[in-house]
mmCIF file of C-alpha atoms in Angstrom:
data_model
loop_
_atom_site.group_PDB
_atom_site.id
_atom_site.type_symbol
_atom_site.label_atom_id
_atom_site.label_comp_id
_atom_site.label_asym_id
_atom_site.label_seq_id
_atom_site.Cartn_x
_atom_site.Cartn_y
_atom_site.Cartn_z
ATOM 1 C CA UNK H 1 -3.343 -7.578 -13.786
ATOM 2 C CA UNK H 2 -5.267 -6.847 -10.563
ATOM 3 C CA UNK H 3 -3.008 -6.668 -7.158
ATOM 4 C CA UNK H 4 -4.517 -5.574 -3.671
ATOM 5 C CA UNK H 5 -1.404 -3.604 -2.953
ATOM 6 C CA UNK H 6 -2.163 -2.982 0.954
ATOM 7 C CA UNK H 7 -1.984 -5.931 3.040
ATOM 8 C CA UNK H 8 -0.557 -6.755 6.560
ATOM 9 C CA UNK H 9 0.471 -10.239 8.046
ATOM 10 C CA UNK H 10 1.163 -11.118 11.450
ATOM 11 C CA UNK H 11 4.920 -9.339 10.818
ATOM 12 C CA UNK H 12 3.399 -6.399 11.586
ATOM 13 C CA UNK H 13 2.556 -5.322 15.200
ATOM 14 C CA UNK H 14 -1.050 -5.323 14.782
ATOM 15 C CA UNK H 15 -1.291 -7.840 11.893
ATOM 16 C CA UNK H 16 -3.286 -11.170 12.933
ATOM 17 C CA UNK H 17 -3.179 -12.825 9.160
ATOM 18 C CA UNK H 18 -1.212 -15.907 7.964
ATOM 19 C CA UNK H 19 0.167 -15.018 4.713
ATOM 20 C CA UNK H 20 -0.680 -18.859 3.414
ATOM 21 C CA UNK H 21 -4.438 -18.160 4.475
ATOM 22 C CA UNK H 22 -4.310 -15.197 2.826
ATOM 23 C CA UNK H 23 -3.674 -17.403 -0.252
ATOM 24 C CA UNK H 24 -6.396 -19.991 0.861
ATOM 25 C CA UNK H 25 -9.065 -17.583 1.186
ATOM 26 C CA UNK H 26 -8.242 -15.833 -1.803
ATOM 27 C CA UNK H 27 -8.708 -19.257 -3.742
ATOM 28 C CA UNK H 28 -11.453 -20.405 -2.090
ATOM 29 C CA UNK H 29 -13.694 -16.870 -2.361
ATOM 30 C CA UNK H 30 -12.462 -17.081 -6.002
ATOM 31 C CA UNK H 31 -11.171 -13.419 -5.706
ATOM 32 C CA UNK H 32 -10.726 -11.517 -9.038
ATOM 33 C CA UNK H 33 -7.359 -10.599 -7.613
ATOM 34 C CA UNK H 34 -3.706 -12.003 -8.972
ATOM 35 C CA UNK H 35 -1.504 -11.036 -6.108
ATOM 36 C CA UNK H 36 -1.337 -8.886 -3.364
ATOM 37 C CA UNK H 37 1.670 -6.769 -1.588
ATOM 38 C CA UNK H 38 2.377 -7.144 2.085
ATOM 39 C CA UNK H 39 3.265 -3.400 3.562
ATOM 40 C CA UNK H 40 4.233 -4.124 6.883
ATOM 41 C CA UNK H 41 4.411 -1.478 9.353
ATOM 42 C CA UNK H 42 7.630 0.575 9.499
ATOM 43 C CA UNK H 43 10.115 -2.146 8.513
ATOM 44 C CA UNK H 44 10.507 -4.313 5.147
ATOM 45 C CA UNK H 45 10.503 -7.673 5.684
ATOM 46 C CA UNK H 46 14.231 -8.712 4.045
ATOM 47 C CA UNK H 47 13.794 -12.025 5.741
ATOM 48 C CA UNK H 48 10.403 -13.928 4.064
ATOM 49 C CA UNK H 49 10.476 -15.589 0.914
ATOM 50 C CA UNK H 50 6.791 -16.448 -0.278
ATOM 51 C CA UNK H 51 8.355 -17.577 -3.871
ATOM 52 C CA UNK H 52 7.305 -21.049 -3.280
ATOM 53 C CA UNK H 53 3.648 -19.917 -2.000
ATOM 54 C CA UNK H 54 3.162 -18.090 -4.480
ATOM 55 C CA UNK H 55 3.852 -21.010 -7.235
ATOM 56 C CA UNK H 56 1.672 -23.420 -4.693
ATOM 57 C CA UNK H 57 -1.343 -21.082 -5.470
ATOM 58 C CA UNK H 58 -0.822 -19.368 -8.894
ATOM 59 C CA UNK H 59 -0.408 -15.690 -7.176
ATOM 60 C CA UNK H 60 1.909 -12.598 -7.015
ATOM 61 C CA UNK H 61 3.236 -12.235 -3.758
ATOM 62 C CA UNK H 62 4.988 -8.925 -2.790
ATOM 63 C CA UNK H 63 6.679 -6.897 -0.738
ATOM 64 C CA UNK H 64 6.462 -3.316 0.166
ATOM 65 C CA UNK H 65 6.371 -1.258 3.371
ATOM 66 C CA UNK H 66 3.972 1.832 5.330
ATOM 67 C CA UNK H 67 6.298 4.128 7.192
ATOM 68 C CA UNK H 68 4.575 7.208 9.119
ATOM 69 C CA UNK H 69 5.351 11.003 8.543
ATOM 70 C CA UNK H 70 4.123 14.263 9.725
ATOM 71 C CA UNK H 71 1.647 14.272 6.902
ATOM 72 C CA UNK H 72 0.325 10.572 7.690
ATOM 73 C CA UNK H 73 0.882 7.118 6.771
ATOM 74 C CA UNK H 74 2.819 6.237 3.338
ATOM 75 C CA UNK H 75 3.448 3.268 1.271
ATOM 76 C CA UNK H 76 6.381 2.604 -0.320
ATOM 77 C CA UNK H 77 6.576 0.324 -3.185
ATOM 78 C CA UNK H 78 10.077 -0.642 -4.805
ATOM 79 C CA UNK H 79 12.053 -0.957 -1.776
ATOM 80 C CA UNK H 80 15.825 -2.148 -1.855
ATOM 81 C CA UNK H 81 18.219 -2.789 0.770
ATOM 82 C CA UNK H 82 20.313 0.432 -0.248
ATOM 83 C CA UNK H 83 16.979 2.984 0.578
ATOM 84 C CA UNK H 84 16.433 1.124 4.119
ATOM 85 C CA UNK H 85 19.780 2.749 4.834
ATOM 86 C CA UNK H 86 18.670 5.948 3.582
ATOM 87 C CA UNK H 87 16.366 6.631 6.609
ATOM 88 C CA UNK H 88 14.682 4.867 9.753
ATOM 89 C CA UNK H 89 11.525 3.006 8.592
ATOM 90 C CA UNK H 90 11.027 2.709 12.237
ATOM 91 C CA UNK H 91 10.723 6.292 12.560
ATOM 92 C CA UNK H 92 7.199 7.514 13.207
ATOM 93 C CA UNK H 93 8.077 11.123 12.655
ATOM 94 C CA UNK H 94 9.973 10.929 9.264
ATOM 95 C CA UNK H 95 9.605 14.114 7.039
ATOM 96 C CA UNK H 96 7.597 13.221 4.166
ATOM 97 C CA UNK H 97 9.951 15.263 2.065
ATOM 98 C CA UNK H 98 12.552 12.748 2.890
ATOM 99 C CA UNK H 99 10.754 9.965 2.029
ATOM 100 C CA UNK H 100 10.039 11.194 -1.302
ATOM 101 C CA UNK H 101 13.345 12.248 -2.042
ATOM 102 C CA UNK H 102 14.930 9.381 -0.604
ATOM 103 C CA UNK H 103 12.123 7.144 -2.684
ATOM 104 C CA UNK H 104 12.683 8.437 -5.361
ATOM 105 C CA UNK H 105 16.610 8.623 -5.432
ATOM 106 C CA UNK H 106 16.253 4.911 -5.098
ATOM 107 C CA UNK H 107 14.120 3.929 -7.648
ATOM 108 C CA UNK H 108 10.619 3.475 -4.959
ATOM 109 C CA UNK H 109 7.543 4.580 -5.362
ATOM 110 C CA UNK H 110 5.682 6.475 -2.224
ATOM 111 C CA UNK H 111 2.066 6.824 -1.946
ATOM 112 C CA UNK H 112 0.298 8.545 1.440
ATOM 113 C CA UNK H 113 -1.944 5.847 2.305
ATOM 114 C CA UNK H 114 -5.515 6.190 3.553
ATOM 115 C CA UNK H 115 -5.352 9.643 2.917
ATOM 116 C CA UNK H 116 -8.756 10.767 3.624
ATOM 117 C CA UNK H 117 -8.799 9.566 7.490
ATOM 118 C CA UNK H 118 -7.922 11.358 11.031
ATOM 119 C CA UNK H 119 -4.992 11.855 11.772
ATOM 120 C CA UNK H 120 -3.040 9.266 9.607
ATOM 121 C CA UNK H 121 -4.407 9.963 6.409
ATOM 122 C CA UNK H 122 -2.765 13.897 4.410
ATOM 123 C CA UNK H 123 -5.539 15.231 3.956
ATOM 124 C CA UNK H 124 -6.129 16.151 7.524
ATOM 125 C CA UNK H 125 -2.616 17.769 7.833
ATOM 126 C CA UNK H 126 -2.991 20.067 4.543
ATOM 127 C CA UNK H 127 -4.835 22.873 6.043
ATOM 128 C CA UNK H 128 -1.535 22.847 9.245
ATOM 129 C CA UNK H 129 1.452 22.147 6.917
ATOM 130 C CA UNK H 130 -0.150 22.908 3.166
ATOM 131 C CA UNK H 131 0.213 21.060 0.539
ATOM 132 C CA UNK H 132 3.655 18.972 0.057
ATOM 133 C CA UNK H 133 5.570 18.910 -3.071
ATOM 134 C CA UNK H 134 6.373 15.680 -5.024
ATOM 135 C CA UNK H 135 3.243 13.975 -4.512
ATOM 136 C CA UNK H 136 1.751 12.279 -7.355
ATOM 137 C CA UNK H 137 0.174 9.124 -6.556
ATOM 138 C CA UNK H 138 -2.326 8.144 -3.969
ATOM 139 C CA UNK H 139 -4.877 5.781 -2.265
ATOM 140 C CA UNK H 140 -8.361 6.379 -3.028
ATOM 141 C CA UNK H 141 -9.903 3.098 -1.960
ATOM 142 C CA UNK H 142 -8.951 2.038 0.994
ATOM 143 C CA UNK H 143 -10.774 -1.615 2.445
ATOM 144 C CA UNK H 144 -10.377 -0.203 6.049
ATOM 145 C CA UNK H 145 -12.124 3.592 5.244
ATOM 146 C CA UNK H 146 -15.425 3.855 6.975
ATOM 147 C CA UNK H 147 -17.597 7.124 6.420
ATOM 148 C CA UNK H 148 -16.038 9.914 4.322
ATOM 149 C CA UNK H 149 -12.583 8.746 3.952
ATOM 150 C CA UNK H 150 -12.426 7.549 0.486
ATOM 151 C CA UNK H 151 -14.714 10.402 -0.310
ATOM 152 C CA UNK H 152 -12.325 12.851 0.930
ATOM 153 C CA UNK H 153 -9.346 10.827 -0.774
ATOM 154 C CA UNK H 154 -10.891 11.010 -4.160
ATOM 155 C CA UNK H 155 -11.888 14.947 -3.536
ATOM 156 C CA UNK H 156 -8.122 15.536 -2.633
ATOM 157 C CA UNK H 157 -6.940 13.246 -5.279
ATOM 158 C CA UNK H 158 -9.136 15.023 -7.804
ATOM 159 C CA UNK H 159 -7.548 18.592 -6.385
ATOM 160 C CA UNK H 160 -4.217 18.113 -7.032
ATOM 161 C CA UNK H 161 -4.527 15.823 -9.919
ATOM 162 C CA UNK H 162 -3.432 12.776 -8.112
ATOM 163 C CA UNK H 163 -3.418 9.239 -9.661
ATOM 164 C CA UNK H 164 -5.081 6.896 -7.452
ATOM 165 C CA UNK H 165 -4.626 3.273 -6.366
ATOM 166 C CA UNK H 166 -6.742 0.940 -4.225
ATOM 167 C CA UNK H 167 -5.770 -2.052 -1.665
ATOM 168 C CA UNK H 168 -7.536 -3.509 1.103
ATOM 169 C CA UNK H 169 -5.880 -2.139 4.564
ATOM 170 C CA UNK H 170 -6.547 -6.251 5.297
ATOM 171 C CA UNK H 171 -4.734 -6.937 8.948
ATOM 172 C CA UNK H 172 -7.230 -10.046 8.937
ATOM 173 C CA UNK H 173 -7.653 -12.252 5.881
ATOM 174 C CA UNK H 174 -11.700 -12.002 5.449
ATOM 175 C CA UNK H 175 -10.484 -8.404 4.838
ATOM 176 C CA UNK H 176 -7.927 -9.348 1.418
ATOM 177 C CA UNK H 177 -9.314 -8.048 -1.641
ATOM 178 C CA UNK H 178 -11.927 -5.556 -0.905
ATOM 179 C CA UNK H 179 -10.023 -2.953 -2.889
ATOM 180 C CA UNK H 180 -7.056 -3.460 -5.481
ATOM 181 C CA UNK H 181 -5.216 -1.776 -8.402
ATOM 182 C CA UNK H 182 -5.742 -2.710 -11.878
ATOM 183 C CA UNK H 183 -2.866 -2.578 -14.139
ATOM 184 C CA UNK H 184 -2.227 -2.735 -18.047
ATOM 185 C CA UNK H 185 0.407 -5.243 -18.118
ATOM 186 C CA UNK H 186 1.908 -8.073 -15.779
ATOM 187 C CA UNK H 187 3.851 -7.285 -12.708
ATOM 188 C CA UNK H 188 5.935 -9.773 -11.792
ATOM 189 C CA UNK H 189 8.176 -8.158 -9.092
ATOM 190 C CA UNK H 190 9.205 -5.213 -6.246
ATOM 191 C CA UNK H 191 10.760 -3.431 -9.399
ATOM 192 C CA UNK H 192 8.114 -4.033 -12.022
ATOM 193 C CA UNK H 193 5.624 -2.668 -9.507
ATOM 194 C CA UNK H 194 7.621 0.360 -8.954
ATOM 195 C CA UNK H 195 7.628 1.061 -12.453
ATOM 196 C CA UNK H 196 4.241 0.447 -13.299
ATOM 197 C CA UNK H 197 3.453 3.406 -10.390
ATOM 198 C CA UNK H 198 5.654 5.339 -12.451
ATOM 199 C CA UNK H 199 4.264 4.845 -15.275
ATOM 200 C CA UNK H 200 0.548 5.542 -14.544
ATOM 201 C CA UNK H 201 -1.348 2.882 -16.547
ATOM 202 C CA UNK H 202 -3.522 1.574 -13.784
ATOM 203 C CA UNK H 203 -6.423 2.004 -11.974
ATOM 204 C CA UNK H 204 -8.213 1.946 -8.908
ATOM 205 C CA UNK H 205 -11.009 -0.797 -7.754
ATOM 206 C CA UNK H 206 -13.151 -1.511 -4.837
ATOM 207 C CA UNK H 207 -15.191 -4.812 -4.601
ATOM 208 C CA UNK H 208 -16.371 -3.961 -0.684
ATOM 209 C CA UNK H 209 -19.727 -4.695 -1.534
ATOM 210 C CA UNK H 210 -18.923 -8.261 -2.905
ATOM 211 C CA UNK H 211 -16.244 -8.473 -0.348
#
């Protein structure tokens, strides 16, 4: 199963995409993706239900967030209502440490996004704060990396023995699908995703030449 599992709608600040023509352009490019997760920006959106999009178009539709730390952006996959109480997602200066441990405590999944770019991205904090403990997963193909980034992801990933995933960084909905994660068996939900992570049979694509 192949999900772009970095997307943004307009429920994020800077998000400008429709999450129904995120559906129609995925269908009408004939994408070789089955779903996608929306990771909006320091929140998780409790309040959407896309069930009945995602039966309209035959797709997985869901939901994860991208918090900010001190080493960078991170995703979290596997969010509940119970870890949204265990610290701000609003925060943009939350410990990484505490996101892991909190993550993890609660059955999610974090992975430092983008890791190979300025400023946002770990790798450009490793040489201030060295390298953190209880990373183990993290994005190698990003759709929104221009130049090195990816190249420095992979090289970081590759370092510390890092699995890697892939999704698109789309805030507009040409950008869906240029990178995605392939996985060995179905994922059908927040949970299933979050185990899936944890269970490492899956793999990172990037289709941003066909894209």
């Amino acid at each position: 199963m192949i999900l772009d599992l970095h997307t943004h709608s307009v429920v994020s600040d800077d998000g400008r995409a429709k999450v129904p023509n995120y559906c129609q352009w995925i269908r009408a490019r004939e994408l070789p993706i089955e779903g996608f997760v929306l990771t909006e920006h320091r929140q998780f959106d409790f309040a959407s239900d896309y069930s009945a999009l995602a039966r309209q178009f035959g797709l997985t539709i869901l939901k994860a967030s991208e918090v900010e730390t001190e080493y960078g952006h991170v995703l979290v996959f596997g969010v509940t209502e119970t870890l949204t109480q265990a610290f701000d997602f609003a925060d943009i200066h939350l410990p990484l440490a505490q996101v892991i441990e909190e993550s993890e405590r609660h059955g999610a999944v974090p992975v430092p996004c983008h890791p190979g770019r300025k400023r946002v991205g770990m790798a450009a904090h490793i040489d201030a704060l060295g390298v953190p403990e209880g990373v183990r997963i993290v994005e190698v193909f990003n759709g929104g990396s221009r130049g090195e980034e990816d190249r420095i992801a992979a090289a970081m990933a590759d370092e510390q023995n890092y699995r890697g995933i892939g999704g698109s960084d789309a805030h507009i909905v040409s950008h869906i699908g240029r990178c995605a994660t392939r996985f060995d068996g179905a994922v059908g939900s927040e949970g299933e995703l979050a185990e899936a992570l944890r269970g490492g049979d899956f793999e990172a694509l990037s289709y941003r030449e066909q894209a």
